[in-house]
Tab-separated table of N, CA and C in Angstrom:
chain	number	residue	atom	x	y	z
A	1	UNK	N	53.478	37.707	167.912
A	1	UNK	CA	54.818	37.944	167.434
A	1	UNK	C	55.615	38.804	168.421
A	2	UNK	N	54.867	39.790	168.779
A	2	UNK	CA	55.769	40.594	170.004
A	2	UNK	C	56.561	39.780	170.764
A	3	UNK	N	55.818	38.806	171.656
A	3	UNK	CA	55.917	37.557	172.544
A	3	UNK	C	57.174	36.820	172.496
A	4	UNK	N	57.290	36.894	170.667
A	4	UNK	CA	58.713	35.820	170.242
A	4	UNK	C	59.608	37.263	170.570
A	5	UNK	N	59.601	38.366	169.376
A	5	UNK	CA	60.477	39.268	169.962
A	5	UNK	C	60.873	39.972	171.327
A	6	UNK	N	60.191	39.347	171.990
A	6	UNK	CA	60.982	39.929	173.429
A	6	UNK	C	61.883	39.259	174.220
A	7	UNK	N	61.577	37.888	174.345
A	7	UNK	CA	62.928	36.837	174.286
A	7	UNK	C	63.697	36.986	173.875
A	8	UNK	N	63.634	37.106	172.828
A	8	UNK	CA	65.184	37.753	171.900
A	8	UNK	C	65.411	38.717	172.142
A	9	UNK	N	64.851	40.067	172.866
A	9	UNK	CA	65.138	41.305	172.438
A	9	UNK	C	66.338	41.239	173.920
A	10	UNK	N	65.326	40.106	175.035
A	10	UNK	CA	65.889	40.742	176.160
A	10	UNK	C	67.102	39.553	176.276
A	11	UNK	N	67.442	38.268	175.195
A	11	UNK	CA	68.627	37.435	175.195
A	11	UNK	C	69.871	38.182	174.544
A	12	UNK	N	69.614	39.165	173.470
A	12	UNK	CA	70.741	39.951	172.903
A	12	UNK	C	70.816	41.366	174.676
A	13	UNK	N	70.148	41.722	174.984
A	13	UNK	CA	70.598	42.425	175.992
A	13	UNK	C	71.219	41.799	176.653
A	14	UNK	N	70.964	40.957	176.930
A	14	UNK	CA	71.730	40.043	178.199
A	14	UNK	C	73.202	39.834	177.916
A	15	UNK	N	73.305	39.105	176.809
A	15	UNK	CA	74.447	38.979	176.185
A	15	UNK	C	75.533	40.130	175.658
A	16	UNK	N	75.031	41.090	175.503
A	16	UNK	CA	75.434	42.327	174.931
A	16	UNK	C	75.970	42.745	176.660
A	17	UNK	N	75.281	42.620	177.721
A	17	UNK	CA	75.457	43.370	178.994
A	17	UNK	C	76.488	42.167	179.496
A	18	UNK	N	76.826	40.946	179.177
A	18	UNK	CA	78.204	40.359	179.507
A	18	UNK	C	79.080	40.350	178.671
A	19	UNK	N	79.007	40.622	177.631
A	19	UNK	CA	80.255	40.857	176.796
A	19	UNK	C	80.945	42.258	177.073
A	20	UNK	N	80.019	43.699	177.453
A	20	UNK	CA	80.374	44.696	177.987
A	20	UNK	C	81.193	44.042	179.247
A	21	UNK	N	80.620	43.562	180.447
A	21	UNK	CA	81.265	43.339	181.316
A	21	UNK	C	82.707	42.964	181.641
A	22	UNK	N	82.774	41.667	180.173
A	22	UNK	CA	83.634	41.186	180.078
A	22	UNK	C	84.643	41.876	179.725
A	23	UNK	N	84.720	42.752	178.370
A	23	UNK	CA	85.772	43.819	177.781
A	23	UNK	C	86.429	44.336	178.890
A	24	UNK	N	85.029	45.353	179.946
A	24	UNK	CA	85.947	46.302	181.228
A	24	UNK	C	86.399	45.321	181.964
A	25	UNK	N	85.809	43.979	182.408
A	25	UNK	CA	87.002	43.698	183.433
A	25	UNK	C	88.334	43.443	183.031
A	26	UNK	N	88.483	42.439	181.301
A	26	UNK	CA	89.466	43.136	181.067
A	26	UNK	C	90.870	43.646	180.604
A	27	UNK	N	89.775	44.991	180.309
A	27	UNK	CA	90.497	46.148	180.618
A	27	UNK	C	91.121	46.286	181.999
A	28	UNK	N	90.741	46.316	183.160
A	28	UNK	CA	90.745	46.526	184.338
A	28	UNK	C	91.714	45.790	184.624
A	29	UNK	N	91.890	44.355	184.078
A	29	UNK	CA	93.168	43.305	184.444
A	29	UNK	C	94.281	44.205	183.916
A	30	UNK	N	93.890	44.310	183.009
A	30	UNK	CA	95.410	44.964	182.284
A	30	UNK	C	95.779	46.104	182.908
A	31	UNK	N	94.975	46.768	182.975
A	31	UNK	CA	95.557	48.015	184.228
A	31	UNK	C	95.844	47.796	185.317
A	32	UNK	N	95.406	46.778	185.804
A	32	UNK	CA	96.192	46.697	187.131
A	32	UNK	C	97.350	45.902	186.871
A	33	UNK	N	97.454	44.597	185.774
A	33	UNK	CA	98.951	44.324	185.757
A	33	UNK	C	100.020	45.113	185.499
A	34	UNK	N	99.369	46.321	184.779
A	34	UNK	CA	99.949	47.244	184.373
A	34	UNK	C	101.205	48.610	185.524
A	35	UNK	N	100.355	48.341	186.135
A	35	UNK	CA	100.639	48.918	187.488
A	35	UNK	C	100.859	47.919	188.424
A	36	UNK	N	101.500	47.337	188.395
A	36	UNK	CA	102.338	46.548	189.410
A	36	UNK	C	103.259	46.976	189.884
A	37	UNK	N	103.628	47.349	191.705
A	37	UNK	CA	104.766	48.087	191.934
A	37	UNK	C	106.181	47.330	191.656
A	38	UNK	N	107.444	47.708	191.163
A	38	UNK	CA	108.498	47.156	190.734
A	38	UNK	C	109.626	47.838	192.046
A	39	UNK	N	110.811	47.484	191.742
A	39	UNK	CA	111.967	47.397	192.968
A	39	UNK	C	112.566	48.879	192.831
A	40	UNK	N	113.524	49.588	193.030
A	40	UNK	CA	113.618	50.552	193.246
A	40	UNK	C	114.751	50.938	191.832
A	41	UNK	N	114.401	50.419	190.881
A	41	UNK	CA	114.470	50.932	189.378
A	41	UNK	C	114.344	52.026	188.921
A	42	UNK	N	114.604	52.728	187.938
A	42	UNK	CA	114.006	54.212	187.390
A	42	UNK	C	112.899	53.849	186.542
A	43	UNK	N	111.714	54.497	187.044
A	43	UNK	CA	110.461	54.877	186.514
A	43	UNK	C	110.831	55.932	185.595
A	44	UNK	N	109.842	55.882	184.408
A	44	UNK	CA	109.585	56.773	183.499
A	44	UNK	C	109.592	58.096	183.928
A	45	UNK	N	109.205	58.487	184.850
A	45	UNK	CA	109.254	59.788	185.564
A	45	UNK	C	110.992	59.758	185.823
A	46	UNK	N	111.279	59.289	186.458
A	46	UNK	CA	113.004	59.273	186.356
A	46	UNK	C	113.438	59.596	185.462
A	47	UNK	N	112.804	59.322	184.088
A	47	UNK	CA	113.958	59.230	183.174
A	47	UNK	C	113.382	60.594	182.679
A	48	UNK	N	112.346	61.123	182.694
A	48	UNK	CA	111.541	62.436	182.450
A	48	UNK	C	112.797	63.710	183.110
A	49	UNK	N	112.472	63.223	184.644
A	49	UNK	CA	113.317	63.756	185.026
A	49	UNK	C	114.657	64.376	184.753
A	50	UNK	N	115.811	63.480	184.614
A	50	UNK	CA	117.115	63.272	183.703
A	50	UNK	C	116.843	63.746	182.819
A	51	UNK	N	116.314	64.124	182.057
A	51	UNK	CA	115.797	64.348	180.512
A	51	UNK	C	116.509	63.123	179.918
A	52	UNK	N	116.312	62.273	180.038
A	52	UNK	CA	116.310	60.862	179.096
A	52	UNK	C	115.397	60.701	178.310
A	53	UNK	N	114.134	61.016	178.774
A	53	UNK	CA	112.861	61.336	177.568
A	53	UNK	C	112.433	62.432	177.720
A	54	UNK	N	112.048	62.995	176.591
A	54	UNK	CA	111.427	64.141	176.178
A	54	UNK	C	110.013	64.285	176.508
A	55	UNK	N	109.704	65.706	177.296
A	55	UNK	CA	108.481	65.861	177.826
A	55	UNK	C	108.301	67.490	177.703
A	56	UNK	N	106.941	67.625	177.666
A	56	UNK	CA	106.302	69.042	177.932
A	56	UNK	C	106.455	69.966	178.593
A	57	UNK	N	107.132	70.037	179.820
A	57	UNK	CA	107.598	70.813	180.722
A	57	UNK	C	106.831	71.795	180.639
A	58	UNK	N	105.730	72.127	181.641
A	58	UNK	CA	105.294	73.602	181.704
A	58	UNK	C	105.542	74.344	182.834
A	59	UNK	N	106.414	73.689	184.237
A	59	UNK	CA	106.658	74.338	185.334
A	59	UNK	C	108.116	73.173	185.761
A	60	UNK	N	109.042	73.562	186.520
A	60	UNK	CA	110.448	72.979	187.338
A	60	UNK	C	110.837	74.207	188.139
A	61	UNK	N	111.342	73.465	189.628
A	61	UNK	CA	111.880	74.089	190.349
A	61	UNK	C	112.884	73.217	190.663
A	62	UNK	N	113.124	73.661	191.420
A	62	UNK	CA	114.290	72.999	192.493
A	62	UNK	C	114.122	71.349	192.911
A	63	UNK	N	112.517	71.367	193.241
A	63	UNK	CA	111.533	70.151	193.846
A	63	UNK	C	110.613	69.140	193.241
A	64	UNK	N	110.355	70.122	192.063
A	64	UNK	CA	109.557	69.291	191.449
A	64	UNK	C	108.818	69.938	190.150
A	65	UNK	N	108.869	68.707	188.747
A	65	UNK	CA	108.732	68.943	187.744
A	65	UNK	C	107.024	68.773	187.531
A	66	UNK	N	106.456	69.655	186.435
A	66	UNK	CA	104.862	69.558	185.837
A	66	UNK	C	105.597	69.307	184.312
A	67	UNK	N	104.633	68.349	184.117
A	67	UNK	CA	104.604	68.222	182.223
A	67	UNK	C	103.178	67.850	182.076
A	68	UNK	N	103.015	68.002	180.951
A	68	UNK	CA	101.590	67.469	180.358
A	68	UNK	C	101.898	65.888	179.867
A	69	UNK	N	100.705	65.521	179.802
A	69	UNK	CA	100.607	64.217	180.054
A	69	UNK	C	100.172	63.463	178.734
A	70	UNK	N	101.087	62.815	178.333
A	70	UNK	CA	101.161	61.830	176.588
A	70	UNK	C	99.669	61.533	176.675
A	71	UNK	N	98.810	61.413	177.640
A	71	UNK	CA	97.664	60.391	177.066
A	71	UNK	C	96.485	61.401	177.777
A	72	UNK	N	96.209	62.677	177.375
A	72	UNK	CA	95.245	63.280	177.993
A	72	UNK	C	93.554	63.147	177.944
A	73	UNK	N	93.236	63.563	179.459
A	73	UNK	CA	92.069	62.703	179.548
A	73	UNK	C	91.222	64.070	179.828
A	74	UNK	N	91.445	65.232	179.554
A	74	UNK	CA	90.667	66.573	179.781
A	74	UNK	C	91.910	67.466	178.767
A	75	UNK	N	91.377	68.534	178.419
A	75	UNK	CA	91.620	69.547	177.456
A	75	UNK	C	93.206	70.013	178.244
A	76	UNK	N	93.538	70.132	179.118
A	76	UNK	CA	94.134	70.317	180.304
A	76	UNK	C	94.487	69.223	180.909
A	77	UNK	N	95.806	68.589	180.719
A	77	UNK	CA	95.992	66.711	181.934
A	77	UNK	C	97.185	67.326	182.168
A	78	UNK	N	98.061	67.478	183.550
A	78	UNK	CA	99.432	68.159	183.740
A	78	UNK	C	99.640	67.111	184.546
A	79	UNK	N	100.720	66.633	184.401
A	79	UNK	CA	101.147	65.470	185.955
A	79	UNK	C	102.643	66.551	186.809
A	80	UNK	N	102.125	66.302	187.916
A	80	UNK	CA	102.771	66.997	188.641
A	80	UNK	C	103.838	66.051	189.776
A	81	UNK	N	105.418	66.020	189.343
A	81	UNK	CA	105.656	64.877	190.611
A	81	UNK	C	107.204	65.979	191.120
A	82	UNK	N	107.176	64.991	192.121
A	82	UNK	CA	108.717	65.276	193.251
A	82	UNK	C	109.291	65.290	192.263
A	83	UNK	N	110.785	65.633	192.193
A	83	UNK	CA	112.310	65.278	191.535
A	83	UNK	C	112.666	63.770	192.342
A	84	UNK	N	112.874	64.304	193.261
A	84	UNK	CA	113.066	62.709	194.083
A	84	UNK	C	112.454	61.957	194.451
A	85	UNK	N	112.511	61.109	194.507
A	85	UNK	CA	111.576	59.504	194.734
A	85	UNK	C	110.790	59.756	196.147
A	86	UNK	N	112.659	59.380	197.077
A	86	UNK	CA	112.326	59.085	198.073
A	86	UNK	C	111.652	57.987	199.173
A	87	UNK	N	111.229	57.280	198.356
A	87	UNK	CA	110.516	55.935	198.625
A	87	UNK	C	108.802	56.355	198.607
A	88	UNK	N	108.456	57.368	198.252
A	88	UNK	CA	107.688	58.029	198.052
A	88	UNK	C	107.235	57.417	196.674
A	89	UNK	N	106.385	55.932	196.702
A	89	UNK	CA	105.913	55.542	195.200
A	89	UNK	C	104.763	55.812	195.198
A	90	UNK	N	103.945	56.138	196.056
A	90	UNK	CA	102.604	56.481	195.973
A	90	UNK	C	101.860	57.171	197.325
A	91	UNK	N	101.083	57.690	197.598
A	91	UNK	CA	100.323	58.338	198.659
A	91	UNK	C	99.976	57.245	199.820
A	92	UNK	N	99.878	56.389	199.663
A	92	UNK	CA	99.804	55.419	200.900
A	92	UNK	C	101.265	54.523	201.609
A	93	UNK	N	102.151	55.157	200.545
A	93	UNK	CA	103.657	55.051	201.003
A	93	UNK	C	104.619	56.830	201.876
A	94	UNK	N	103.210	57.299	201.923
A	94	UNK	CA	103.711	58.719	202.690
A	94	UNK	C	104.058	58.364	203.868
A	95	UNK	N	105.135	59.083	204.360
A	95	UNK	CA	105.589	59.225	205.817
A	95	UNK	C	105.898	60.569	205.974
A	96	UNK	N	106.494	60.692	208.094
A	96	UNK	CA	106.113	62.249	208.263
A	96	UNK	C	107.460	63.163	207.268
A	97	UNK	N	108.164	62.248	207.069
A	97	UNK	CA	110.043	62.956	205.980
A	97	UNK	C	108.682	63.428	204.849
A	98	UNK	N	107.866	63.029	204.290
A	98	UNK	CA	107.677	63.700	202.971
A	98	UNK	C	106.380	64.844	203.368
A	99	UNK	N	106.488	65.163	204.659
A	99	UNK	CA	105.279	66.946	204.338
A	99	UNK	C	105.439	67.637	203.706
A	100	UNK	N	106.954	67.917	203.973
A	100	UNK	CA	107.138	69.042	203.096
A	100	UNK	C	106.670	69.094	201.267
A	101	UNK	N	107.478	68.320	201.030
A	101	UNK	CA	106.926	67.527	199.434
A	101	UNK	C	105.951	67.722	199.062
A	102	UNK	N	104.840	66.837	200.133
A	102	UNK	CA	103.770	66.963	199.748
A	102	UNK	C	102.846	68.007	199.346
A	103	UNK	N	103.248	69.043	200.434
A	103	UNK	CA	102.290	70.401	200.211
A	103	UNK	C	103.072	71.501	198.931
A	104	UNK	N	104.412	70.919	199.031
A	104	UNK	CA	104.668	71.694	197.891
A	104	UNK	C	104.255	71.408	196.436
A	105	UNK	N	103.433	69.839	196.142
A	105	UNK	CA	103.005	69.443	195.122
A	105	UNK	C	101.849	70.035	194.778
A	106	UNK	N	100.962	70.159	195.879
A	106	UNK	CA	99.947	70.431	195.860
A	106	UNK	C	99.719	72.331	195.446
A	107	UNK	N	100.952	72.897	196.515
A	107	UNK	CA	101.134	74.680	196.030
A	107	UNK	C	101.302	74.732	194.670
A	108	UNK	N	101.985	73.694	194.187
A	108	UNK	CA	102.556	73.896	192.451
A	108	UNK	C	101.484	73.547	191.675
A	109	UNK	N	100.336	72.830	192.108
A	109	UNK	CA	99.407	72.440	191.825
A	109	UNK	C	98.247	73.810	190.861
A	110	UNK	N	98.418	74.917	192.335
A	110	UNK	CA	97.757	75.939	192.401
A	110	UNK	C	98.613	76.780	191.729
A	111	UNK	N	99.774	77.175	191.383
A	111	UNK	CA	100.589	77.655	190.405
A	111	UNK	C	100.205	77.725	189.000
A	112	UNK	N	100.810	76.170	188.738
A	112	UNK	CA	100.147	75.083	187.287
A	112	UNK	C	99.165	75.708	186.674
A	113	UNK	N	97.981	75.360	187.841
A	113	UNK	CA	96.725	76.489	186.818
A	113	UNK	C	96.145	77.284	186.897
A	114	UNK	N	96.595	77.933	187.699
A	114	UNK	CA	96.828	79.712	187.434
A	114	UNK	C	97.406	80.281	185.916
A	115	UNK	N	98.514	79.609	186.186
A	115	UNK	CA	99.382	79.942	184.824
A	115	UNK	C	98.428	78.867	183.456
A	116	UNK	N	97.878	78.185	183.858
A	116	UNK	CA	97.231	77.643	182.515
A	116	UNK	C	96.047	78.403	182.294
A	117	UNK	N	95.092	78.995	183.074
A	117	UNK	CA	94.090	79.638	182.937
A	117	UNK	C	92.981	79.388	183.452
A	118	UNK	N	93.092	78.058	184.107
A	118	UNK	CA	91.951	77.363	184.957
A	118	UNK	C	91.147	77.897	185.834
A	119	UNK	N	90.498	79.180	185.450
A	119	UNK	CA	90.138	79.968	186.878
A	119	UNK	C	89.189	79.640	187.082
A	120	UNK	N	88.450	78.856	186.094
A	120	UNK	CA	87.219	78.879	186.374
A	120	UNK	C	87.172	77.213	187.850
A	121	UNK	N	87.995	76.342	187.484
A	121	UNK	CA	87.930	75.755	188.596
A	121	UNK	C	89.238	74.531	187.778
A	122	UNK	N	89.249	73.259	188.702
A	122	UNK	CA	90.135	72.228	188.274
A	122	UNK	C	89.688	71.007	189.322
A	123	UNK	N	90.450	69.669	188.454
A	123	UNK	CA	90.568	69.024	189.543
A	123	UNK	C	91.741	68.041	189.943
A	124	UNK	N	92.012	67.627	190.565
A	124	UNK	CA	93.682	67.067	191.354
A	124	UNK	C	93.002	65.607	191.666
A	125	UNK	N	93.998	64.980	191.107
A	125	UNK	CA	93.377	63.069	191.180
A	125	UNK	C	94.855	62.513	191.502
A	126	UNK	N	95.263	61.590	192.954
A	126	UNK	CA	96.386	60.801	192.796
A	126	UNK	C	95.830	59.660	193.025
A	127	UNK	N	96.122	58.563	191.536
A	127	UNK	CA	96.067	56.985	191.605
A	127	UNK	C	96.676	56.696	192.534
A	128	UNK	N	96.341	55.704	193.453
A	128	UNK	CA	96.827	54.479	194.529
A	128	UNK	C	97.069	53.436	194.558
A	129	UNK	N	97.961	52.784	193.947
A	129	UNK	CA	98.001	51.306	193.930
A	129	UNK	C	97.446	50.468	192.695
A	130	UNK	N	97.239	49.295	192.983
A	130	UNK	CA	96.725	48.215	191.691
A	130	UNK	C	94.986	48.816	191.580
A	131	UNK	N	94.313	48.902	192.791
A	131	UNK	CA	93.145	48.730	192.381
A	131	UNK	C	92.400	50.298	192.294
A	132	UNK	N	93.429	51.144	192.608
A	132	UNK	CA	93.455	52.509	192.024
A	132	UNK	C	93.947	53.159	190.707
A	133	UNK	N	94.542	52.100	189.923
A	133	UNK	CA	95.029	51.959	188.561
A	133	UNK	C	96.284	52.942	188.462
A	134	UNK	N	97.138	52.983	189.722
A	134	UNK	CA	98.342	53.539	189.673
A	134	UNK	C	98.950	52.702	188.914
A	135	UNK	N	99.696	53.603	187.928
A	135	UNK	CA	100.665	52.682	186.676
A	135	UNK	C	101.921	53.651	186.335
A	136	UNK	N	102.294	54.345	187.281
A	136	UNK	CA	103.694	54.394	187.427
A	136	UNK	C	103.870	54.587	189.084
A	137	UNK	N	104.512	53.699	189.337
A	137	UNK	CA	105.320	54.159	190.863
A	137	UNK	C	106.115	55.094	191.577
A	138	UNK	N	106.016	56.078	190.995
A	138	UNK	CA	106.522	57.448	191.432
A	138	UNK	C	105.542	58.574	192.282
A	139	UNK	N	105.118	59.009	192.787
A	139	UNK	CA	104.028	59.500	193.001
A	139	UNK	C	103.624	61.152	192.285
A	140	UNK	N	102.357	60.682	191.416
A	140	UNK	CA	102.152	62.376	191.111
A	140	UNK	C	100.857	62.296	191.214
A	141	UNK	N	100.215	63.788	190.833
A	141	UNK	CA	99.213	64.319	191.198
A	141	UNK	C	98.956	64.878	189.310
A	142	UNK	N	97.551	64.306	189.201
A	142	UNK	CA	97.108	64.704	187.744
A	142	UNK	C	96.144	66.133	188.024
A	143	UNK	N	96.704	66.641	187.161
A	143	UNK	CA	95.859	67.994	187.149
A	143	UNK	C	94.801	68.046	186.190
A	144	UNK	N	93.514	68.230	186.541
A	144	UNK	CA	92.714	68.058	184.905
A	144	UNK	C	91.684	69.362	185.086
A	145	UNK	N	91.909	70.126	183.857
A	145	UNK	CA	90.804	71.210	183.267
A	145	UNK	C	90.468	71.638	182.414
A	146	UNK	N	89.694	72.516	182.110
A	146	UNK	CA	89.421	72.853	180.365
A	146	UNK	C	87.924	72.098	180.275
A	147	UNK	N	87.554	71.385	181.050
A	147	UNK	CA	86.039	71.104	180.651
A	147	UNK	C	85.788	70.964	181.765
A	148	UNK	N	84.337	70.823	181.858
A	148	UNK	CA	83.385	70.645	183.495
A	148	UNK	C	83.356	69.103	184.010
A	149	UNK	N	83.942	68.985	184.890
A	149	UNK	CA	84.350	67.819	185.540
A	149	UNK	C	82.938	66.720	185.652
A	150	UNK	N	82.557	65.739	185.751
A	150	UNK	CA	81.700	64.928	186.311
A	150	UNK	C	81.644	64.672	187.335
A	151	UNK	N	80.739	64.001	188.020
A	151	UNK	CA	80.517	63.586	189.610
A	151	UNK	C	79.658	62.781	189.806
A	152	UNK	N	79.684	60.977	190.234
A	152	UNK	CA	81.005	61.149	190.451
A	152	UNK	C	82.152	60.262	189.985
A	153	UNK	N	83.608	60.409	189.892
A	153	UNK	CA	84.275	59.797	189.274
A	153	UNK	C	84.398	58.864	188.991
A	154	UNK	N	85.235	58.492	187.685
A	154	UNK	CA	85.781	57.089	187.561
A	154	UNK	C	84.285	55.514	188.077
């Protein structure tokens, strides 16, 4: 009897391990259609920006806004972006016009969670593109803390 149950035991694994497969990939479709780059439109961050929608605001300067993030993925999720675009939709659309920007995202970064309490450590993630599951075209930097990170990601 074992003999019969192991055929079966290891045909429901099998099946069970492509139907998993199947769900994440997808999932995975949808996130990347999801993130498809669009024309030079206002992104949700734009409209964040403007205050057209209502957001968390826990830091603004001059350069650039932090809010917490509608769909948090640590105790602590802050998205951190420019005010201005710039053509600046993502990190592999950097040129030498955005240094400055850049390091100032990253200083506000170190601001952010200071002032949140993160001393014990943090971590800074920017999505890239479709197969980096960038799903807004603006470029920011996710801040995540409040629990002990994994390794390694995603």
């Amino acid at each position: 009897m074992n003999k019969e149950e192991n055929p079966i035991s290891s045909r429901l694994a099998v099946l069970t391990s492509h139907l998993r497969k199947s769900h994440q990939t997808a999932a995975m479709a949808s996130e990347k259609e999801a993130a498809s780059p669009s024309d030079d439109s206002p992104t949700i961050f734009d409209k964040i920006i403007n205050k057209q929608i209502p957001a968390n605001i826990v830091y603004e300067d001059e350069h650039v806004l932090a809010f917490r993030d509608i769909s948090p993925q640590a105790p602590t999720h802050i998205l951190i972006i420019p005010k201005l675009r710039n053509g600046l939709t993502g990190i592999s659309k950097a040129e030498e016009k955005h240094f400055e920007i850049l390091g100032r995202l990253l200083y506000t970064a170190k601001i952010v969670a200071k002032q949140e309490g993160l001393d014990d450590g943090f971590r800074l993630v920017i999505n890239d593109g479709p197969s980096g599951c960038q799903s807004v075209y603006h470029l920011h930097i996710h801040l995540l803390g409040g629990r002990q990170m994994n390794w390694p990601p995603g």
